[in-house]
PDB file of C-alpha atoms in Angstrom:
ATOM      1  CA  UNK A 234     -42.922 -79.871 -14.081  1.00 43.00           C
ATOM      2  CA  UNK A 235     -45.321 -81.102 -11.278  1.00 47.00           C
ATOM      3  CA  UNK A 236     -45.427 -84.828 -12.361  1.00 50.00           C
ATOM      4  CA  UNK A 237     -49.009 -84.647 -13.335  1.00 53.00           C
ATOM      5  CA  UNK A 238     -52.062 -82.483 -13.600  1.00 52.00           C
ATOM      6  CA  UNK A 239     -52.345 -81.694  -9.889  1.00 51.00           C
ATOM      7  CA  UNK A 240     -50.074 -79.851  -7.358  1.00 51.00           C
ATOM      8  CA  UNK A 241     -50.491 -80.403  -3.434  1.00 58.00           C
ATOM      9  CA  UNK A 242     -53.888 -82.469  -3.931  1.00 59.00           C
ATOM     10  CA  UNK A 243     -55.470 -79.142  -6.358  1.00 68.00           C
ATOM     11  CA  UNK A 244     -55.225 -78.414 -10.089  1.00 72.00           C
ATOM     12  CA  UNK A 245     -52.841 -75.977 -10.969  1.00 75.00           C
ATOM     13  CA  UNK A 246     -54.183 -72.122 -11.149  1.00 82.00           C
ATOM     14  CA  UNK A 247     -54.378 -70.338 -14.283  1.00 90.00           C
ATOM     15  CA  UNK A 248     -51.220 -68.049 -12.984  1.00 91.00           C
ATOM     16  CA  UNK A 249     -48.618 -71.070 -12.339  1.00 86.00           C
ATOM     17  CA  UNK A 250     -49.800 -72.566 -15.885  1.00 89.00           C
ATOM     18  CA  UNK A 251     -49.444 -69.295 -17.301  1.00 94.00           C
ATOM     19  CA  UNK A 252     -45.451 -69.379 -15.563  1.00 92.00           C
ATOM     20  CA  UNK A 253     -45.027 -72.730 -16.439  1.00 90.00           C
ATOM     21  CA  UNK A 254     -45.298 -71.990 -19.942  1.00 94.00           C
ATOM     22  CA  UNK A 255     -43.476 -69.043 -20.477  1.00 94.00           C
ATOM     23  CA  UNK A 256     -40.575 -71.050 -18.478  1.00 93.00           C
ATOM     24  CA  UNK A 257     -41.021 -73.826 -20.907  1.00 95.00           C
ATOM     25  CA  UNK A 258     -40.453 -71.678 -23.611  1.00 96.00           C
ATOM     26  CA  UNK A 259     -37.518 -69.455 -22.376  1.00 94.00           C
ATOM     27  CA  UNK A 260     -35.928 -73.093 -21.956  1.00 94.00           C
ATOM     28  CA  UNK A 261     -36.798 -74.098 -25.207  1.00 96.00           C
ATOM     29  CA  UNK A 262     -34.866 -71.193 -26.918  1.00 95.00           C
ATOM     30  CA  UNK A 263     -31.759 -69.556 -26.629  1.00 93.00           C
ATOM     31  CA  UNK A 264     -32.211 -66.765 -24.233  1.00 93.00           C
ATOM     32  CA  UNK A 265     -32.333 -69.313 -21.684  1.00 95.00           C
ATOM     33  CA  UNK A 266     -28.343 -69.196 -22.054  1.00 96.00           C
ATOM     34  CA  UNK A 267     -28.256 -65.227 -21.614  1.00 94.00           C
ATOM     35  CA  UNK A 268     -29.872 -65.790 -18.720  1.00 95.00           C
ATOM     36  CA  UNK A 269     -28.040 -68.318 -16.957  1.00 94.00           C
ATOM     37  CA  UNK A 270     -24.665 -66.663 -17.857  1.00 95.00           C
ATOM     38  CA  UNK A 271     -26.633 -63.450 -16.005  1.00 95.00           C
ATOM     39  CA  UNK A 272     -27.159 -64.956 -12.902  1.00 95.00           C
ATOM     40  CA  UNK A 273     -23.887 -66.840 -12.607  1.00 95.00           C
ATOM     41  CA  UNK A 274     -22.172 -63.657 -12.506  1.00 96.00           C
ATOM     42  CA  UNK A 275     -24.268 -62.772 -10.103  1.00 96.00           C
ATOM     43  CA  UNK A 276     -23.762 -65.173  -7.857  1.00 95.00           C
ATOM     44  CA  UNK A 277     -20.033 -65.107  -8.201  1.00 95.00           C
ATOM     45  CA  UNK A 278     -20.219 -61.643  -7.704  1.00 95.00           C
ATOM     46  CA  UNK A 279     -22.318 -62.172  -4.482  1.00 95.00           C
ATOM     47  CA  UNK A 280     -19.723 -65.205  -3.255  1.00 94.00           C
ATOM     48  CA  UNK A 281     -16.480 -62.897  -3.812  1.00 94.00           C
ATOM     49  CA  UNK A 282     -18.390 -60.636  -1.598  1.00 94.00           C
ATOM     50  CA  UNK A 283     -19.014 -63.102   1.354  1.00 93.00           C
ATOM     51  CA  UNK A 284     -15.323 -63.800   1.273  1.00 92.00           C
ATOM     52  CA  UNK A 285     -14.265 -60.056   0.684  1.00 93.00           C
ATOM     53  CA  UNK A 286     -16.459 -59.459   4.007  1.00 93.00           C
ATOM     54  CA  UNK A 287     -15.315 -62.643   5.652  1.00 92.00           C
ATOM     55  CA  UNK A 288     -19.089 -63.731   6.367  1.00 93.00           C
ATOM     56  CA  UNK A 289     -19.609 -67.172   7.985  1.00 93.00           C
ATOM     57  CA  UNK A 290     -20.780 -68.869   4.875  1.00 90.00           C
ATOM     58  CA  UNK A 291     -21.620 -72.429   5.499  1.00 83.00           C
ATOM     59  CA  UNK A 292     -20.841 -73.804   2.164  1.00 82.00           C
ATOM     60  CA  UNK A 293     -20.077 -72.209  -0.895  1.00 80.00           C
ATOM     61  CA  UNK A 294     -22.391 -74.053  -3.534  1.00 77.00           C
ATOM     62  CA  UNK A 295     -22.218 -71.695  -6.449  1.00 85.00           C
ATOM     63  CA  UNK A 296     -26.458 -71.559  -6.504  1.00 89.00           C
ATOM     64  CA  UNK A 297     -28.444 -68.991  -5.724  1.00 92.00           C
ATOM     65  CA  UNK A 298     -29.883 -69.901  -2.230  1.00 92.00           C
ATOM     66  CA  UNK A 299     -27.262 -68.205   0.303  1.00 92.00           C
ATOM     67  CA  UNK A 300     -26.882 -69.338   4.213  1.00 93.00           C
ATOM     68  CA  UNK A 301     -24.894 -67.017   6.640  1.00 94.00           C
ATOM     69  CA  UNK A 302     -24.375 -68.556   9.996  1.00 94.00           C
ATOM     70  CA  UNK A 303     -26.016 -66.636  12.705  1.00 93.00           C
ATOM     71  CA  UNK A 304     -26.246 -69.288  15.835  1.00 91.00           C
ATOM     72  CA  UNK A 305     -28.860 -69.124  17.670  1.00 91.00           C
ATOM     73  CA  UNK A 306     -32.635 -67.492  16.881  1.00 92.00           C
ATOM     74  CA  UNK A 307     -32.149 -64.515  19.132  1.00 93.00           C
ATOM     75  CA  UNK A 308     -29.170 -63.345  17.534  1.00 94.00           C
ATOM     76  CA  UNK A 309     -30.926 -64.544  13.949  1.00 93.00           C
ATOM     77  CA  UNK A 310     -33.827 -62.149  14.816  1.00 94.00           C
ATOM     78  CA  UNK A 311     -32.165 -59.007  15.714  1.00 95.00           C
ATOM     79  CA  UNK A 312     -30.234 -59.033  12.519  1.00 95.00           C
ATOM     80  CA  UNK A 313     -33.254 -59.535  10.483  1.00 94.00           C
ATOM     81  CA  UNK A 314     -34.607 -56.977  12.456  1.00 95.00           C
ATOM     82  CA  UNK A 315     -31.764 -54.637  11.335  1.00 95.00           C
ATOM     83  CA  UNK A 316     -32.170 -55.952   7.779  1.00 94.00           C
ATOM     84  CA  UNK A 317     -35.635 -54.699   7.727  1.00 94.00           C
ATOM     85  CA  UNK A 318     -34.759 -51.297   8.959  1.00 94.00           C
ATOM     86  CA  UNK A 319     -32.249 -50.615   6.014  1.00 93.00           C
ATOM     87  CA  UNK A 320     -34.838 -51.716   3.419  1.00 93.00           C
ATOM     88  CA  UNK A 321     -33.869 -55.349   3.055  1.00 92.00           C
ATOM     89  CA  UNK A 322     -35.779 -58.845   3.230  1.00 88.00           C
ATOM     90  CA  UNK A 323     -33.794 -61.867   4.962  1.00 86.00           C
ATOM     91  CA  UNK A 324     -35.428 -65.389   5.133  1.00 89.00           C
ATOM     92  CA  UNK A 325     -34.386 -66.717   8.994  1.00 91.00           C
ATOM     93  CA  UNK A 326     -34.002 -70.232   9.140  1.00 91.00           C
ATOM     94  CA  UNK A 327     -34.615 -71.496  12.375  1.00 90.00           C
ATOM     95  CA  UNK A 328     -35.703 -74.316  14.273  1.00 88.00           C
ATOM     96  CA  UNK A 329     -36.921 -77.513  13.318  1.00 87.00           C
ATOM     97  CA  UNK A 330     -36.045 -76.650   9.724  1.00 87.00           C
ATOM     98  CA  UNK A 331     -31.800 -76.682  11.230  1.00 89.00           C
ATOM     99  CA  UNK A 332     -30.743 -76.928  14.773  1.00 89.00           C
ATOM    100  CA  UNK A 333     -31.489 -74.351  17.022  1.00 87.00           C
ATOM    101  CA  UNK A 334     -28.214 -73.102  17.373  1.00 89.00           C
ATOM    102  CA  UNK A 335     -27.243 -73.409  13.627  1.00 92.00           C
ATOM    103  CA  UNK A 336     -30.066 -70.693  12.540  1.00 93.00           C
ATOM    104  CA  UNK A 337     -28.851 -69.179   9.621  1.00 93.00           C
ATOM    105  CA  UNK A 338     -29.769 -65.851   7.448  1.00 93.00           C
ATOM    106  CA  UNK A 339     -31.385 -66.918   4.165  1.00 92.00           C
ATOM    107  CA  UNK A 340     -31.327 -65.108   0.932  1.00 93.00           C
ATOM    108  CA  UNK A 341     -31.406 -65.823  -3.140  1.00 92.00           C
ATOM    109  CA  UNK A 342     -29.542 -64.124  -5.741  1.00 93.00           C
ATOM    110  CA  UNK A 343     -31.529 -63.104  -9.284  1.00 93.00           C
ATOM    111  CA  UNK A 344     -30.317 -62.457 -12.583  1.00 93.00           C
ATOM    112  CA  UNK A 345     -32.445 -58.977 -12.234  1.00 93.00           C
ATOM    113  CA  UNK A 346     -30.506 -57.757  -9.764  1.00 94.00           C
ATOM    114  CA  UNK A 347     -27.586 -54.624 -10.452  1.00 94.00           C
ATOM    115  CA  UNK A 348     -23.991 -55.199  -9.326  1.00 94.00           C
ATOM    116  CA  UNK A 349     -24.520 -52.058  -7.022  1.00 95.00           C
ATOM    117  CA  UNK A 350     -27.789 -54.076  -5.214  1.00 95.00           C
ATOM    118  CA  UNK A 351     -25.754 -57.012  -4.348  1.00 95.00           C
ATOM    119  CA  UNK A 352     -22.664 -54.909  -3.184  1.00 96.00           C
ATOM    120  CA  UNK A 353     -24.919 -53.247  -1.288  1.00 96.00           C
ATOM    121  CA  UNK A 354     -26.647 -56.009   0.120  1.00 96.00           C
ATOM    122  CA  UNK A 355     -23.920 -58.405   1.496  1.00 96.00           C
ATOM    123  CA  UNK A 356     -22.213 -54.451   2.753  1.00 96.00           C
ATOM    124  CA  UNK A 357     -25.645 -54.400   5.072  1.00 96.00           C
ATOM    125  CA  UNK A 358     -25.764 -57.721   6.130  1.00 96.00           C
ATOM    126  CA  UNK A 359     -22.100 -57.635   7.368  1.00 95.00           C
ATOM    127  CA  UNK A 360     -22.856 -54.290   8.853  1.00 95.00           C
ATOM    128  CA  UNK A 361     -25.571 -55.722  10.728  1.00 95.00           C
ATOM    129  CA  UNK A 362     -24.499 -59.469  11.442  1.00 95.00           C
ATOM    130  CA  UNK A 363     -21.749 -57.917  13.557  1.00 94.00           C
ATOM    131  CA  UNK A 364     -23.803 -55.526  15.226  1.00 94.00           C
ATOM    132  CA  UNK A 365     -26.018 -58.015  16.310  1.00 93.00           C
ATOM    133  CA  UNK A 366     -23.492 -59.834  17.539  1.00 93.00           C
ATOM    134  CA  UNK A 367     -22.276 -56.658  20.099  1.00 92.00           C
ATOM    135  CA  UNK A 368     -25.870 -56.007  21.156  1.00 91.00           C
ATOM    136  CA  UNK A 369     -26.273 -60.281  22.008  1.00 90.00           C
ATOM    137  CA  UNK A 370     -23.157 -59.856  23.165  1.00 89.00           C
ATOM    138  CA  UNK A 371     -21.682 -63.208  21.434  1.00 89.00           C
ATOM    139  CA  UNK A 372     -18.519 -63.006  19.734  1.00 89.00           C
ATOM    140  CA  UNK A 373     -18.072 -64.098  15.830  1.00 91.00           C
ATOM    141  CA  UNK A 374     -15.674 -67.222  16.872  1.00 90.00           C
ATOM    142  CA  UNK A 375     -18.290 -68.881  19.083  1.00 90.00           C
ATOM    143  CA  UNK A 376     -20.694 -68.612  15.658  1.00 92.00           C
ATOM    144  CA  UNK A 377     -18.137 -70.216  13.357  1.00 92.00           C
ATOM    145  CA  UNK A 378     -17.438 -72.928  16.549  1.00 90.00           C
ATOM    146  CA  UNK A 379     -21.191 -73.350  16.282  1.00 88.00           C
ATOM    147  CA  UNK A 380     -21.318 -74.496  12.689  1.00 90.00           C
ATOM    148  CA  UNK A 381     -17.820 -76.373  12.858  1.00 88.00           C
ATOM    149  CA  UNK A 382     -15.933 -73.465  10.744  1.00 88.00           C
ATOM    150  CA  UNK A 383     -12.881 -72.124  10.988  1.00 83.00           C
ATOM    151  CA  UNK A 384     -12.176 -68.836  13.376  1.00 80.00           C
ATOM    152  CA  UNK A 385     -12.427 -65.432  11.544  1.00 72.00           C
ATOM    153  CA  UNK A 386     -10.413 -63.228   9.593  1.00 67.00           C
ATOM    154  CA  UNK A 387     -11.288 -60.053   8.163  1.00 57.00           C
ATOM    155  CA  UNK A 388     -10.197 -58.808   4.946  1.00 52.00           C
ATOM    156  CA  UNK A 389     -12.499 -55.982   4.439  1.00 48.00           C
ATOM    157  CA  UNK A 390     -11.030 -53.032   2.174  1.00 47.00           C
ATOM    158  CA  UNK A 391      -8.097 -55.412   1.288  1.00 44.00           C
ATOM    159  CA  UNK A 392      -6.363 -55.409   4.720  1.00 43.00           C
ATOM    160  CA  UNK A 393      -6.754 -58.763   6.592  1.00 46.00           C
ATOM    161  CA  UNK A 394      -7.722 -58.865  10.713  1.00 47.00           C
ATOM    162  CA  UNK A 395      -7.219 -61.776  12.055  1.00 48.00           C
ATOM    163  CA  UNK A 396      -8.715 -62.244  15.796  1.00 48.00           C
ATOM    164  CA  UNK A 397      -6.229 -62.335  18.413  1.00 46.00           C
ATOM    165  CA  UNK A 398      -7.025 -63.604  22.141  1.00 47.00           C
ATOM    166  CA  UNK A 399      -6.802 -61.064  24.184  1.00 51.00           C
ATOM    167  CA  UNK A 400      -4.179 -61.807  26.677  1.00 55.00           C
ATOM    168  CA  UNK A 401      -5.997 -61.614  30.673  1.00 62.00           C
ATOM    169  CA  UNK A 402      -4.770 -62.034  34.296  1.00 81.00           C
ATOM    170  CA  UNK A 403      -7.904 -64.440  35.026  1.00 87.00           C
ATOM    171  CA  UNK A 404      -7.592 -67.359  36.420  1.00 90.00           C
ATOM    172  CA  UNK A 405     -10.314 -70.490  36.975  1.00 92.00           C
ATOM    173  CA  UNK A 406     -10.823 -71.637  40.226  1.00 94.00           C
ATOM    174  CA  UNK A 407     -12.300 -75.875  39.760  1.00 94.00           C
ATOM    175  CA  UNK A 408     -13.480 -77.835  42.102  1.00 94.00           C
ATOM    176  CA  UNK A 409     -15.090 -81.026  42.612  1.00 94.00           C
ATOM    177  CA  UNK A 410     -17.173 -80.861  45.599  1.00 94.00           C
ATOM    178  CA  UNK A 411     -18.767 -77.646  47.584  1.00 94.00           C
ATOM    179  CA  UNK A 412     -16.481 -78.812  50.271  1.00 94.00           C
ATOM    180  CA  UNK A 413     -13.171 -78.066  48.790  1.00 95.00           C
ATOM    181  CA  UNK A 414     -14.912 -74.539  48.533  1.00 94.00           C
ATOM    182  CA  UNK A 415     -14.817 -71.630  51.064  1.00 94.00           C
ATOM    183  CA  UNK A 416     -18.525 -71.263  52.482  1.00 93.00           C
ATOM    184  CA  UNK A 417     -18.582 -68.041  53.090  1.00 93.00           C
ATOM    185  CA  UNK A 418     -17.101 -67.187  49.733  1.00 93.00           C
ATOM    186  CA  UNK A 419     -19.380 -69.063  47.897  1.00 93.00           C
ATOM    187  CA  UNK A 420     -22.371 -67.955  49.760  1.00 92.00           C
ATOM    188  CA  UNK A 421     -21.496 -63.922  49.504  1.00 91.00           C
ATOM    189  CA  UNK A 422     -21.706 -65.124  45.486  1.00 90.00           C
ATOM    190  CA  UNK A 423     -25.104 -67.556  45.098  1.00 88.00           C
ATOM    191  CA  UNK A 424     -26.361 -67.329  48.513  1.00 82.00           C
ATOM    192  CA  UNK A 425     -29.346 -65.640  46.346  1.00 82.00           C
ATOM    193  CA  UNK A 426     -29.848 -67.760  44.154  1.00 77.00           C
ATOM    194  CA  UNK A 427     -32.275 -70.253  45.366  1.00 79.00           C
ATOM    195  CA  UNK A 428     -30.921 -73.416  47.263  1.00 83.00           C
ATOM    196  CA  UNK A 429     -27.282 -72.694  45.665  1.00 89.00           C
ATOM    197  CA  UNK A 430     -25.638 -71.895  48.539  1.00 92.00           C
ATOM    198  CA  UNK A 431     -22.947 -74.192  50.145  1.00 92.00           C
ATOM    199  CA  UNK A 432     -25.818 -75.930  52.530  1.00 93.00           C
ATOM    200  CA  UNK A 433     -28.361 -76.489  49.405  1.00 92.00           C
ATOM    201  CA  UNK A 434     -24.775 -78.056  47.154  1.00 93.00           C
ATOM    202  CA  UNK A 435     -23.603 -80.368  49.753  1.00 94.00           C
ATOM    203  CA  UNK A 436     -26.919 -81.346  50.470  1.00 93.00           C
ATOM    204  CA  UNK A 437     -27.572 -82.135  46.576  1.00 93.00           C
ATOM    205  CA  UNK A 438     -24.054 -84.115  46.777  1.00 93.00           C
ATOM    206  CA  UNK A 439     -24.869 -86.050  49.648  1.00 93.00           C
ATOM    207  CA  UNK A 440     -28.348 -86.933  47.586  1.00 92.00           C
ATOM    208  CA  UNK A 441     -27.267 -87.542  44.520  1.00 91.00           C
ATOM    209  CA  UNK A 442     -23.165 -87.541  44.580  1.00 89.00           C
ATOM    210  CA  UNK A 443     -22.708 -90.839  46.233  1.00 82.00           C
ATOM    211  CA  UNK A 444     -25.178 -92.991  44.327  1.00 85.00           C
ATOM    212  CA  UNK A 445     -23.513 -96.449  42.885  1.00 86.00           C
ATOM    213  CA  UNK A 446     -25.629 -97.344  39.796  1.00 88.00           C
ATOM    214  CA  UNK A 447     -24.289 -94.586  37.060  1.00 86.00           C
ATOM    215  CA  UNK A 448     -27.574 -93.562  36.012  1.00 83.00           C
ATOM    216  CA  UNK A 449     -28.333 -92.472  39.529  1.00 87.00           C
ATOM    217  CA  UNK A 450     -25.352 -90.738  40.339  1.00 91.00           C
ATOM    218  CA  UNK A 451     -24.539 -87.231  39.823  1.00 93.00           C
ATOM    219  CA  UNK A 452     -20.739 -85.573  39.301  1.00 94.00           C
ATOM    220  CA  UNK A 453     -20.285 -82.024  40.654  1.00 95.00           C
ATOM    221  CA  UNK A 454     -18.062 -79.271  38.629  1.00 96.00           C
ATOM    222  CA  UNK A 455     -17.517 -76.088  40.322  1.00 95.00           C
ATOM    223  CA  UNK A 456     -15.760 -73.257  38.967  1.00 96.00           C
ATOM    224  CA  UNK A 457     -14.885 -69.514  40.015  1.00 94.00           C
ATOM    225  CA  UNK A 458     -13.177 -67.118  38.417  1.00 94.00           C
ATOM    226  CA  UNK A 459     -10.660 -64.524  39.684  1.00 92.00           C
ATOM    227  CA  UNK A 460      -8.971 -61.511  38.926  1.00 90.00           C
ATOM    228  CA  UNK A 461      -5.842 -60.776  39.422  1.00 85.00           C
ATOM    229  CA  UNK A 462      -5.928 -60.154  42.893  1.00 88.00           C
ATOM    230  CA  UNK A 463      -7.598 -63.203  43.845  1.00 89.00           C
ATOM    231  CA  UNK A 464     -10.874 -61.656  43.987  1.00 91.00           C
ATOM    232  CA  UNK A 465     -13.897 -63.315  42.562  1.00 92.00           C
ATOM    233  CA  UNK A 466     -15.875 -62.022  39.637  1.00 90.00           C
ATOM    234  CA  UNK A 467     -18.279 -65.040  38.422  1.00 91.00           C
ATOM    235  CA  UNK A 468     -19.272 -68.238  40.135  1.00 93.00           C
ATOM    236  CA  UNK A 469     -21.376 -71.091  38.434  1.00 93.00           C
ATOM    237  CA  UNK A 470     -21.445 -75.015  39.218  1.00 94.00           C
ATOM    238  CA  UNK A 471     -22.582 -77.851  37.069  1.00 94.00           C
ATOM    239  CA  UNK A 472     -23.699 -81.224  37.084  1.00 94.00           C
ATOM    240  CA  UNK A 473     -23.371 -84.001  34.692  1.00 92.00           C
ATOM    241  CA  UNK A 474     -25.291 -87.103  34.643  1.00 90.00           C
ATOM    242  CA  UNK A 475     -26.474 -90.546  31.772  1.00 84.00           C
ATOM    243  CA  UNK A 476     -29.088 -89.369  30.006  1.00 76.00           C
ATOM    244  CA  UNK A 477     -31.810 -92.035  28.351  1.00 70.00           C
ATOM    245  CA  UNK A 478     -32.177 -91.107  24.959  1.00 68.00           C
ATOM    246  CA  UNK A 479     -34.996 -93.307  24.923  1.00 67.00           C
ATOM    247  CA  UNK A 480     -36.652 -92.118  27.888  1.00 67.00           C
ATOM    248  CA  UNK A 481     -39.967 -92.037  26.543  1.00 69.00           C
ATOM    249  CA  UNK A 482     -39.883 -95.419  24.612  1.00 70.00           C
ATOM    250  CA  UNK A 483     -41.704 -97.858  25.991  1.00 73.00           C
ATOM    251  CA  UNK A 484     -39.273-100.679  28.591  1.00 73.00           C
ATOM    252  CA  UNK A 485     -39.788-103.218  25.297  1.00 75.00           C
ATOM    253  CA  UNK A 486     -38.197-101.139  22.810  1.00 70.00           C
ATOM    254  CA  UNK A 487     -35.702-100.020  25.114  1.00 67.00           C
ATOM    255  CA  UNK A 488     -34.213-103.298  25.979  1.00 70.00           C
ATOM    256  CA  UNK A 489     -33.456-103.513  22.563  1.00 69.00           C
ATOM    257  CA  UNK A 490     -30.888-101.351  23.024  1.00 59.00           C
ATOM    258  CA  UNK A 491     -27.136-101.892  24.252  1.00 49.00           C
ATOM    259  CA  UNK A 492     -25.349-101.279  27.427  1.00 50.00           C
ATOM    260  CA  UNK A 493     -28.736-101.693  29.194  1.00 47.00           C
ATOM    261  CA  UNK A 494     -28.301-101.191  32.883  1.00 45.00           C
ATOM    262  CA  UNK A 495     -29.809-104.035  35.280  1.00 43.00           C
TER     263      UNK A 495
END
C-alpha cells in the first residue's frame, strides 16, 4: 500500500499496520462489496441533494470527496464558521492549494453515515452558504461566474427559482479622461480620498497618459453611476497598463521571450 516498508522517510506505526491489515482483509473477502454498494448510495444520495438544493458543485465525480464553490476565503470562512456553530466539520480549501478566488467547502461522504445525517448536512450547508453570501454581501451568480458555471436556479421543495435581473433606472456614466469630467462633481465624490481628486487624475494622466512606448503608458477608465435623476451614487476610476509576467526573471531569461520591447 505504501510501496515499501517506509512512509514519509519513517517506518510505519503499529496503528496504520494494524489498518492496513484489516483493509487488506475486508478487500480480500466479500464484505468489501456490501460496503462499496453502502457508500455509493450514499454518495448518490448526497449528489441528488446538491442538485435538489441547487449548490454550486464544481464537478459531479460520483466519489466521496465533495467541493462546493464558495469564491473567495472570506466568504469560505464565515460559512465554515456557521458550519461549526450547527455542529458540523467543513474542510476549506483555500489558497495555494486552488486559486484564491475559487476556495471551495470540502467534505467526504462515509458508508457509516444515516440517510437523515446527509439530508441534514447538505440542508445546513445550503442554509449557511447563502447566508454567508448576504452577510459578504456577494450574490450566488458572481460565485458560479467565479468557477466558470452556469447562473443559478433553485429547485428547493420541488418548485424551481430561477434568478431574474432586477430591472433599475441606473445608468453608467464612462469616461476616458478626468477632463471630460465635471470637477466639481468629481471632487464633492473622491476629493477625500487621497490624491483622487480631478487635480491629482489629470496630473497622473499628464504623467503617465501620454507616454509612447506601451509599457510606459497608462489608459484611464472613469465611471459614475446615476440614479434616475441624474444624481450620482458611486464614483471609481481605473487604470490599465502591460504587465511583465517575468518581472523578476533575470534580462537573460527574459529575452527569451516574444514580443520583447526595444
Amino acid at each position: 500500500m505504501f510501496g515499501g516498508p517506509f512512509s514519509y522517510s519513517h517506518p510505519l506505526s503499529p496503528p496504520v499496520t494494524g489498518a492496513a491489515i484489516a483493509c487488506a482483509r475486508i478487500h480480500l473477502s466479500g464484505e468489501i462489496y456490501d460496503m462499496q454498494r453502502a457508500l455509493a448510495d450514499n454518495i448518490s444520495r448526497c449528489s441528488a441533494l446538491l442538485q435538489e438544493y441547487d449548490l454550486p458543485i464544481l464537478s459531479d465525480t460520483h466519489t466521496p470527496i465533495n467541493f462546493v464553490c464558495v469564491g473567495t476565503p472570506k466568504l469560505g470562512i464565515n460559512v465554515v464558521k456557521r458550519m461549526l456553530d450547527d455542529g458540523y466539520y467543513c474542510n476549506l480549501s483555500t489558497f495555494p492549494v486552488v486559486p484564491v478566488k475559487n476556495t471551495g467547502l470540502r467534505f467526504t461522504i462515509q458508508r457509516q453515515l444515516e440517510p437523515d445525517d446527509i439530508e441534514q448536512f447538505v440542508a445546513a450547508v445550503a442554509r449557511n452558504f447563502r447566508a454567508g453570501l448576504k452577510d459578504e454581501c456577494v450574490s450566488e451568480a458572481d460565485v458560479r461566474r467565479q468557477f466558470g458555471l452556469e447562473p443559478p436556479t433553485h429547485k428547493i421543495n420541488g418548485a424551481s427559482h430561477a434568478h431574474s435581473t432586477r430591472e433599475t433606472t441606473h445608468r453608467l456614466d464612462h469616461a476616458t479622461s478626468i477632463r471630460e469630467i465635471d470637477a466639481d462633481e468629481w471632487n464633492s465624490l473622491l476629493a477625500s480620498a487621497g490624491i483622487f481628486d480631478a487635480a491629482g487624475c489629470l496630473a497622473l494622466e499628464q504623467t503617465f497618459g501620454g507616454r509612447t512606448r506601451p509599457e510606459e503608458r497608462w489608459d484611464f477608465d472613469y465611471f459614475i453611476v446615476r440614479d434616475g435623476s441624474g444624481r450620482p451614487l458611486l464614483a471609481t476610476f481605473f487604470t490599465t497598463s502591460v504587465y511583465k509576467d517575468d518581472i523578476f526573471a533575470q534580462a537573460s531569461i527574459s529575452a527569451q521571450g516574444s514580443g520583447v520591447v526595444d
